[in-house]
Amino acid sequence: MRRILSLLALLLPLAAGAADTAQPAVDDPVLEKRVMALTAELRCLVCQNQSLADSHADLAVDLKNQVRAMMKEGRTDAEIKAFMTDRYGDFVLYRPPVKATTWLLWAGPFVLFAVALAALYGYIRRRRTATGEPGELTPEQHARARALLESGDAAEPR
């Protein structure tokens, strides 16, 4: 029994090397490349954090097949995107267009960044005034410092 298992273990790599290479699953690799490029720009409506190209959800597979069928009919990428957005809204696009309904989506990060900078500026300004950070000396403080230095009461440097 041990000899048979050893012999099978030695022959297993030979069997793997003799395997045929996988044939493409599609008839038209150019069309499939175009399908994958377009579906990479479309969001999976089930997963929401994956593109249609990456998703294996049933709806994503159906939508990929629908995109493939529309491409075989001769539709352009723009026509297919228009069809998808008419049916599912701008949410289906990973890069939605800038328009009245999406301006907050595009401007939001910049507005939040400006608010964060203003909050940081206010925090630093309040902290400086609260800690009493040394500023300019008053004339009385200058006179007192001068008097201390002239009188020799100040500690001598070593």
mmCIF file with all atom_site columns, C-alpha atoms in Angstrom:
data_model
loop_
_atom_site.group_PDB
_atom_site.id
_atom_site.type_symbol
_atom_site.label_atom_id
_atom_site.label_alt_id
_atom_site.label_comp_id
_atom_site.label_asym_id
_atom_site.label_entity_id
_atom_site.label_seq_id
_atom_site.pdbx_PDB_ins_code
_atom_site.Cartn_x
_atom_site.Cartn_y
_atom_site.Cartn_z
_atom_site.occupancy
_atom_site.B_iso_or_equiv
_atom_site.pdbx_formal_charge
_atom_site.auth_seq_id
_atom_site.auth_comp_id
_atom_site.auth_asym_id
_atom_site.auth_atom_id
_atom_site.pdbx_PDB_model_num
ATOM 1   C CA . MET A 1 1   ? 0.000   0.000  0.000   1.00 0.00 ? 1   MET A CA 1
ATOM 2   C CA . ARG A 1 2   ? 2.847   2.321  0.863   1.00 0.00 ? 2   ARG A CA 1
ATOM 3   C CA . ARG A 1 3   ? 4.518   1.618  -2.484  1.00 0.00 ? 3   ARG A CA 1
ATOM 4   C CA . ILE A 1 4   ? 1.364   2.396  -4.412  1.00 0.00 ? 4   ILE A CA 1
ATOM 5   C CA . LEU A 1 5   ? 0.927   5.726  -2.627  1.00 0.00 ? 5   LEU A CA 1
ATOM 6   C CA . SER A 1 6   ? 4.588   6.590  -3.230  1.00 0.00 ? 6   SER A CA 1
ATOM 7   C CA . LEU A 1 7   ? 4.238   5.728  -6.909  1.00 0.00 ? 7   LEU A CA 1
ATOM 8   C CA . LEU A 1 8   ? 1.068   7.872  -7.200  1.00 0.00 ? 8   LEU A CA 1
ATOM 9   C CA . ALA A 1 9   ? 2.827   10.753 -5.444  1.00 0.00 ? 9   ALA A CA 1
ATOM 10  C CA . LEU A 1 10  ? 5.669   10.543 -7.982  1.00 0.00 ? 10  LEU A CA 1
ATOM 11  C CA . LEU A 1 11  ? 3.316   10.355 -10.984 1.00 0.00 ? 11  LEU A CA 1
ATOM 12  C CA . LEU A 1 12  ? 1.039   13.211 -9.865  1.00 0.00 ? 12  LEU A CA 1
ATOM 13  C CA . PRO A 1 13  ? 3.347   16.013 -11.092 1.00 0.00 ? 13  PRO A CA 1
ATOM 14  C CA . LEU A 1 14  ? 3.557   14.308 -14.491 1.00 0.00 ? 14  LEU A CA 1
ATOM 15  C CA . ALA A 1 15  ? -0.226  14.309 -14.774 1.00 0.00 ? 15  ALA A CA 1
ATOM 16  C CA . ALA A 1 16  ? -0.409  18.013 -13.930 1.00 0.00 ? 16  ALA A CA 1
ATOM 17  C CA . GLY A 1 17  ? 2.163   18.829 -16.614 1.00 0.00 ? 17  GLY A CA 1
ATOM 18  C CA . ALA A 1 18  ? 0.216   16.898 -19.228 1.00 0.00 ? 18  ALA A CA 1
ATOM 19  C CA . ALA A 1 19  ? -2.990  18.869 -18.647 1.00 0.00 ? 19  ALA A CA 1
ATOM 20  C CA . ASP A 1 20  ? -4.153  21.041 -21.529 1.00 0.00 ? 20  ASP A CA 1
ATOM 21  C CA . THR A 1 21  ? -4.243  24.787 -21.179 1.00 0.00 ? 21  THR A CA 1
ATOM 22  C CA . ALA A 1 22  ? -7.689  26.235 -20.599 1.00 0.00 ? 22  ALA A CA 1
ATOM 23  C CA . GLN A 1 23  ? -9.478  27.421 -23.683 1.00 0.00 ? 23  GLN A CA 1
ATOM 24  C CA . PRO A 1 24  ? -11.121 30.871 -23.615 1.00 0.00 ? 24  PRO A CA 1
ATOM 25  C CA . ALA A 1 25  ? -14.706 30.710 -22.403 1.00 0.00 ? 25  ALA A CA 1
ATOM 26  C CA . VAL A 1 26  ? -15.876 33.275 -24.957 1.00 0.00 ? 26  VAL A CA 1
ATOM 27  C CA . ASP A 1 27  ? -16.004 33.294 -28.709 1.00 0.00 ? 27  ASP A CA 1
ATOM 28  C CA . ASP A 1 28  ? -14.816 36.884 -29.110 1.00 0.00 ? 28  ASP A CA 1
ATOM 29  C CA . PRO A 1 29  ? -11.979 37.913 -26.751 1.00 0.00 ? 29  PRO A CA 1
ATOM 30  C CA . VAL A 1 30  ? -12.115 41.530 -27.986 1.00 0.00 ? 30  VAL A CA 1
ATOM 31  C CA . LEU A 1 31  ? -15.793 41.759 -27.049 1.00 0.00 ? 31  LEU A CA 1
ATOM 32  C CA . GLU A 1 32  ? -15.111 40.153 -23.679 1.00 0.00 ? 32  GLU A CA 1
ATOM 33  C CA . LYS A 1 33  ? -12.323 42.649 -22.997 1.00 0.00 ? 33  LYS A CA 1
ATOM 34  C CA . ARG A 1 34  ? -14.720 45.488 -23.804 1.00 0.00 ? 34  ARG A CA 1
ATOM 35  C CA . VAL A 1 35  ? -17.393 43.958 -21.548 1.00 0.00 ? 35  VAL A CA 1
ATOM 36  C CA . MET A 1 36  ? -14.919 43.678 -18.676 1.00 0.00 ? 36  MET A CA 1
ATOM 37  C CA . ALA A 1 37  ? -13.728 47.274 -19.167 1.00 0.00 ? 37  ALA A CA 1
ATOM 38  C CA . LEU A 1 38  ? -17.254 48.665 -19.128 1.00 0.00 ? 38  LEU A CA 1
ATOM 39  C CA . THR A 1 39  ? -18.499 46.507 -16.258 1.00 0.00 ? 39  THR A CA 1
ATOM 40  C CA . ALA A 1 40  ? -15.467 47.615 -14.214 1.00 0.00 ? 40  ALA A CA 1
ATOM 41  C CA . GLU A 1 41  ? -16.966 51.129 -14.332 1.00 0.00 ? 41  GLU A CA 1
ATOM 42  C CA . LEU A 1 42  ? -20.394 49.961 -13.150 1.00 0.00 ? 42  LEU A CA 1
ATOM 43  C CA . ARG A 1 43  ? -21.242 49.274 -9.497  1.00 0.00 ? 43  ARG A CA 1
ATOM 44  C CA . CYS A 1 44  ? -22.801 45.984 -8.428  1.00 0.00 ? 44  CYS A CA 1
ATOM 45  C CA . LEU A 1 45  ? -26.215 46.832 -7.016  1.00 0.00 ? 45  LEU A CA 1
ATOM 46  C CA . VAL A 1 46  ? -26.076 43.893 -4.598  1.00 0.00 ? 46  VAL A CA 1
ATOM 47  C CA . CYS A 1 47  ? -22.506 44.168 -3.295  1.00 0.00 ? 47  CYS A CA 1
ATOM 48  C CA . GLN A 1 48  ? -22.227 47.977 -3.681  1.00 0.00 ? 48  GLN A CA 1
ATOM 49  C CA . ASN A 1 49  ? -18.487 47.946 -2.991  1.00 0.00 ? 49  ASN A CA 1
ATOM 50  C CA . GLN A 1 50  ? -17.609 45.868 -6.025  1.00 0.00 ? 50  GLN A CA 1
ATOM 51  C CA . SER A 1 51  ? -17.832 46.502 -9.698  1.00 0.00 ? 51  SER A CA 1
ATOM 52  C CA . LEU A 1 52  ? -19.996 44.340 -11.930 1.00 0.00 ? 52  LEU A CA 1
ATOM 53  C CA . ALA A 1 53  ? -16.799 42.843 -13.344 1.00 0.00 ? 53  ALA A CA 1
ATOM 54  C CA . ASP A 1 54  ? -15.630 41.680 -9.896  1.00 0.00 ? 54  ASP A CA 1
ATOM 55  C CA . SER A 1 55  ? -18.966 40.553 -8.491  1.00 0.00 ? 55  SER A CA 1
ATOM 56  C CA . HIS A 1 56  ? -20.356 37.030 -8.672  1.00 0.00 ? 56  HIS A CA 1
ATOM 57  C CA . ALA A 1 57  ? -23.838 37.924 -7.416  1.00 0.00 ? 57  ALA A CA 1
ATOM 58  C CA . ASP A 1 58  ? -26.697 36.623 -9.545  1.00 0.00 ? 58  ASP A CA 1
ATOM 59  C CA . LEU A 1 59  ? -27.819 40.141 -10.478 1.00 0.00 ? 59  LEU A CA 1
ATOM 60  C CA . ALA A 1 60  ? -24.256 41.094 -11.454 1.00 0.00 ? 60  ALA A CA 1
ATOM 61  C CA . VAL A 1 61  ? -23.973 38.046 -13.715 1.00 0.00 ? 61  VAL A CA 1
ATOM 62  C CA . ASP A 1 62  ? -27.332 38.922 -15.310 1.00 0.00 ? 62  ASP A CA 1
ATOM 63  C CA . LEU A 1 63  ? -26.245 42.534 -15.856 1.00 0.00 ? 63  LEU A CA 1
ATOM 64  C CA . LYS A 1 64  ? -22.933 41.433 -17.377 1.00 0.00 ? 64  LYS A CA 1
ATOM 65  C CA . ASN A 1 65  ? -24.833 39.162 -19.747 1.00 0.00 ? 65  ASN A CA 1
ATOM 66  C CA . GLN A 1 66  ? -27.157 42.053 -20.594 1.00 0.00 ? 66  GLN A CA 1
ATOM 67  C CA . VAL A 1 67  ? -24.172 44.334 -21.282 1.00 0.00 ? 67  VAL A CA 1
ATOM 68  C CA . ARG A 1 68  ? -22.624 41.625 -23.463 1.00 0.00 ? 68  ARG A CA 1
ATOM 69  C CA . ALA A 1 69  ? -25.896 41.231 -25.401 1.00 0.00 ? 69  ALA A CA 1
ATOM 70  C CA . MET A 1 70  ? -26.183 45.000 -25.939 1.00 0.00 ? 70  MET A CA 1
ATOM 71  C CA . MET A 1 71  ? -22.609 45.114 -27.213 1.00 0.00 ? 71  MET A CA 1
ATOM 72  C CA . LYS A 1 72  ? -23.353 42.289 -29.643 1.00 0.00 ? 72  LYS A CA 1
ATOM 73  C CA . GLU A 1 73  ? -26.321 44.379 -30.868 1.00 0.00 ? 73  GLU A CA 1
ATOM 74  C CA . GLY A 1 74  ? -23.826 47.134 -31.684 1.00 0.00 ? 74  GLY A CA 1
ATOM 75  C CA . ARG A 1 75  ? -24.582 49.619 -28.909 1.00 0.00 ? 75  ARG A CA 1
ATOM 76  C CA . THR A 1 76  ? -21.822 51.965 -27.772 1.00 0.00 ? 76  THR A CA 1
ATOM 77  C CA . ASP A 1 77  ? -20.486 52.168 -24.222 1.00 0.00 ? 77  ASP A CA 1
ATOM 78  C CA . ALA A 1 78  ? -22.219 55.527 -23.766 1.00 0.00 ? 78  ALA A CA 1
ATOM 79  C CA . GLU A 1 79  ? -25.571 54.050 -24.816 1.00 0.00 ? 79  GLU A CA 1
ATOM 80  C CA . ILE A 1 80  ? -25.149 51.145 -22.402 1.00 0.00 ? 80  ILE A CA 1
ATOM 81  C CA . LYS A 1 81  ? -24.212 53.499 -19.533 1.00 0.00 ? 81  LYS A CA 1
ATOM 82  C CA . ALA A 1 82  ? -27.243 55.661 -20.368 1.00 0.00 ? 82  ALA A CA 1
ATOM 83  C CA . PHE A 1 83  ? -29.461 52.567 -20.279 1.00 0.00 ? 83  PHE A CA 1
ATOM 84  C CA . MET A 1 84  ? -28.045 51.526 -16.897 1.00 0.00 ? 84  MET A CA 1
ATOM 85  C CA . THR A 1 85  ? -28.386 54.994 -15.357 1.00 0.00 ? 85  THR A CA 1
ATOM 86  C CA . ASP A 1 86  ? -31.937 55.370 -16.693 1.00 0.00 ? 86  ASP A CA 1
ATOM 87  C CA . ARG A 1 87  ? -32.819 52.080 -15.086 1.00 0.00 ? 87  ARG A CA 1
ATOM 88  C CA . TYR A 1 88  ? -30.775 52.212 -11.843 1.00 0.00 ? 88  TYR A CA 1
ATOM 89  C CA . GLY A 1 89  ? -29.787 55.871 -11.422 1.00 0.00 ? 89  GLY A CA 1
ATOM 90  C CA . ASP A 1 90  ? -26.357 57.484 -11.102 1.00 0.00 ? 90  ASP A CA 1
ATOM 91  C CA . PHE A 1 91  ? -25.578 55.156 -8.197  1.00 0.00 ? 91  PHE A CA 1
ATOM 92  C CA . VAL A 1 92  ? -24.658 52.419 -10.684 1.00 0.00 ? 92  VAL A CA 1
ATOM 93  C CA . LEU A 1 93  ? -21.726 54.502 -11.964 1.00 0.00 ? 93  LEU A CA 1
ATOM 94  C CA . TYR A 1 94  ? -18.439 54.501 -10.049 1.00 0.00 ? 94  TYR A CA 1
ATOM 95  C CA . ARG A 1 95  ? -17.715 57.961 -11.507 1.00 0.00 ? 95  ARG A CA 1
ATOM 96  C CA . PRO A 1 96  ? -21.053 59.775 -11.500 1.00 0.00 ? 96  PRO A CA 1
ATOM 97  C CA . PRO A 1 97  ? -21.353 62.920 -13.636 1.00 0.00 ? 97  PRO A CA 1
ATOM 98  C CA . VAL A 1 98  ? -21.214 66.376 -12.063 1.00 0.00 ? 98  VAL A CA 1
ATOM 99  C CA . LYS A 1 99  ? -24.747 67.724 -12.118 1.00 0.00 ? 99  LYS A CA 1
ATOM 100 C CA . ALA A 1 100 ? -27.259 69.291 -9.747  1.00 0.00 ? 100 ALA A CA 1
ATOM 101 C CA . THR A 1 101 ? -28.116 66.016 -8.031  1.00 0.00 ? 101 THR A CA 1
ATOM 102 C CA . THR A 1 102 ? -24.485 65.002 -7.470  1.00 0.00 ? 102 THR A CA 1
ATOM 103 C CA . TRP A 1 103 ? -22.763 68.322 -6.665  1.00 0.00 ? 103 TRP A CA 1
ATOM 104 C CA . LEU A 1 104 ? -22.680 67.531 -2.941  1.00 0.00 ? 104 LEU A CA 1
ATOM 105 C CA . LEU A 1 105 ? -20.985 64.236 -3.716  1.00 0.00 ? 105 LEU A CA 1
ATOM 106 C CA . TRP A 1 106 ? -18.234 66.040 -5.626  1.00 0.00 ? 106 TRP A CA 1
ATOM 107 C CA . ALA A 1 107 ? -17.909 69.139 -3.404  1.00 0.00 ? 107 ALA A CA 1
ATOM 108 C CA . GLY A 1 108 ? -18.457 67.361 -0.073  1.00 0.00 ? 108 GLY A CA 1
ATOM 109 C CA . PRO A 1 109 ? -14.851 66.251 0.538   1.00 0.00 ? 109 PRO A CA 1
ATOM 110 C CA . PHE A 1 110 ? -13.513 69.747 -0.164  1.00 0.00 ? 110 PHE A CA 1
ATOM 111 C CA . VAL A 1 111 ? -16.111 71.348 2.121   1.00 0.00 ? 111 VAL A CA 1
ATOM 112 C CA . LEU A 1 112 ? -15.285 68.892 4.902   1.00 0.00 ? 112 LEU A CA 1
ATOM 113 C CA . PHE A 1 113 ? -11.574 69.589 4.448   1.00 0.00 ? 113 PHE A CA 1
ATOM 114 C CA . ALA A 1 114 ? -12.168 73.357 4.706   1.00 0.00 ? 114 ALA A CA 1
ATOM 115 C CA . VAL A 1 115 ? -14.264 72.872 7.859   1.00 0.00 ? 115 VAL A CA 1
ATOM 116 C CA . ALA A 1 116 ? -11.534 70.701 9.374   1.00 0.00 ? 116 ALA A CA 1
ATOM 117 C CA . LEU A 1 117 ? -8.882  73.348 8.599   1.00 0.00 ? 117 LEU A CA 1
ATOM 118 C CA . ALA A 1 118 ? -11.048 76.068 10.176  1.00 0.00 ? 118 ALA A CA 1
ATOM 119 C CA . ALA A 1 119 ? -11.591 73.921 13.280  1.00 0.00 ? 119 ALA A CA 1
ATOM 120 C CA . LEU A 1 120 ? -7.845  73.243 13.551  1.00 0.00 ? 120 LEU A CA 1
ATOM 121 C CA . TYR A 1 121 ? -7.067  76.959 13.194  1.00 0.00 ? 121 TYR A CA 1
ATOM 122 C CA . GLY A 1 122 ? -9.599  77.806 15.912  1.00 0.00 ? 122 GLY A CA 1
ATOM 123 C CA . TYR A 1 123 ? -8.237  75.108 18.212  1.00 0.00 ? 123 TYR A CA 1
ATOM 124 C CA . ILE A 1 124 ? -4.630  76.304 17.832  1.00 0.00 ? 124 ILE A CA 1
ATOM 125 C CA . ARG A 1 125 ? -5.648  79.935 18.344  1.00 0.00 ? 125 ARG A CA 1
ATOM 126 C CA . ARG A 1 126 ? -7.610  79.123 21.537  1.00 0.00 ? 126 ARG A CA 1
ATOM 127 C CA . ARG A 1 127 ? -4.760  77.005 22.835  1.00 0.00 ? 127 ARG A CA 1
ATOM 128 C CA . ARG A 1 128 ? -2.241  79.811 22.352  1.00 0.00 ? 128 ARG A CA 1
ATOM 129 C CA . THR A 1 129 ? -4.353  82.316 24.254  1.00 0.00 ? 129 THR A CA 1
ATOM 130 C CA . ALA A 1 130 ? -5.201  79.813 27.018  1.00 0.00 ? 130 ALA A CA 1
ATOM 131 C CA . THR A 1 131 ? -1.575  78.836 27.668  1.00 0.00 ? 131 THR A CA 1
ATOM 132 C CA . GLY A 1 132 ? -0.413  82.431 27.735  1.00 0.00 ? 132 GLY A CA 1
ATOM 133 C CA . GLU A 1 133 ? 2.302   81.882 25.200  1.00 0.00 ? 133 GLU A CA 1
ATOM 134 C CA . PRO A 1 134 ? 5.008   84.525 25.696  1.00 0.00 ? 134 PRO A CA 1
ATOM 135 C CA . GLY A 1 135 ? 4.683   87.459 23.420  1.00 0.00 ? 135 GLY A CA 1
ATOM 136 C CA . GLU A 1 136 ? 6.184   90.929 23.493  1.00 0.00 ? 136 GLU A CA 1
ATOM 137 C CA . LEU A 1 137 ? 7.271   92.299 26.882  1.00 0.00 ? 137 LEU A CA 1
ATOM 138 C CA . THR A 1 138 ? 5.540   95.354 28.249  1.00 0.00 ? 138 THR A CA 1
ATOM 139 C CA . PRO A 1 139 ? 7.677   98.475 28.917  1.00 0.00 ? 139 PRO A CA 1
ATOM 140 C CA . GLU A 1 140 ? 7.491   97.748 32.677  1.00 0.00 ? 140 GLU A CA 1
ATOM 141 C CA . GLN A 1 141 ? 8.794   94.220 32.125  1.00 0.00 ? 141 GLN A CA 1
ATOM 142 C CA . HIS A 1 142 ? 11.644  95.579 29.962  1.00 0.00 ? 142 HIS A CA 1
ATOM 143 C CA . ALA A 1 143 ? 12.600  98.073 32.676  1.00 0.00 ? 143 ALA A CA 1
ATOM 144 C CA . ARG A 1 144 ? 12.542  95.394 35.379  1.00 0.00 ? 144 ARG A CA 1
ATOM 145 C CA . ALA A 1 145 ? 14.660  93.015 33.277  1.00 0.00 ? 145 ALA A CA 1
ATOM 146 C CA . ARG A 1 146 ? 17.162  95.795 32.530  1.00 0.00 ? 146 ARG A CA 1
ATOM 147 C CA . ALA A 1 147 ? 17.361  96.676 36.221  1.00 0.00 ? 147 ALA A CA 1
ATOM 148 C CA . LEU A 1 148 ? 17.973  93.056 37.184  1.00 0.00 ? 148 LEU A CA 1
ATOM 149 C CA . LEU A 1 149 ? 20.721  92.678 34.617  1.00 0.00 ? 149 LEU A CA 1
ATOM 150 C CA . GLU A 1 150 ? 22.435  95.921 35.619  1.00 0.00 ? 150 GLU A CA 1
ATOM 151 C CA . SER A 1 151 ? 22.281  95.243 39.354  1.00 0.00 ? 151 SER A CA 1
ATOM 152 C CA . GLY A 1 152 ? 24.052  91.907 39.000  1.00 0.00 ? 152 GLY A CA 1
ATOM 153 C CA . ASP A 1 153 ? 21.346  90.016 40.883  1.00 0.00 ? 153 ASP A CA 1
ATOM 154 C CA . ALA A 1 154 ? 20.852  87.822 37.890  1.00 0.00 ? 154 ALA A CA 1
ATOM 155 C CA . ALA A 1 155 ? 22.557  84.473 38.047  1.00 0.00 ? 155 ALA A CA 1
ATOM 156 C CA . GLU A 1 156 ? 25.957  84.388 36.403  1.00 0.00 ? 156 GLU A CA 1
ATOM 157 C CA . PRO A 1 157 ? 26.291  81.941 33.515  1.00 0.00 ? 157 PRO A CA 1
ATOM 158 C CA . ARG A 1 158 ? 28.668  79.065 34.182  1.00 0.00 ? 158 ARG A CA 1
#
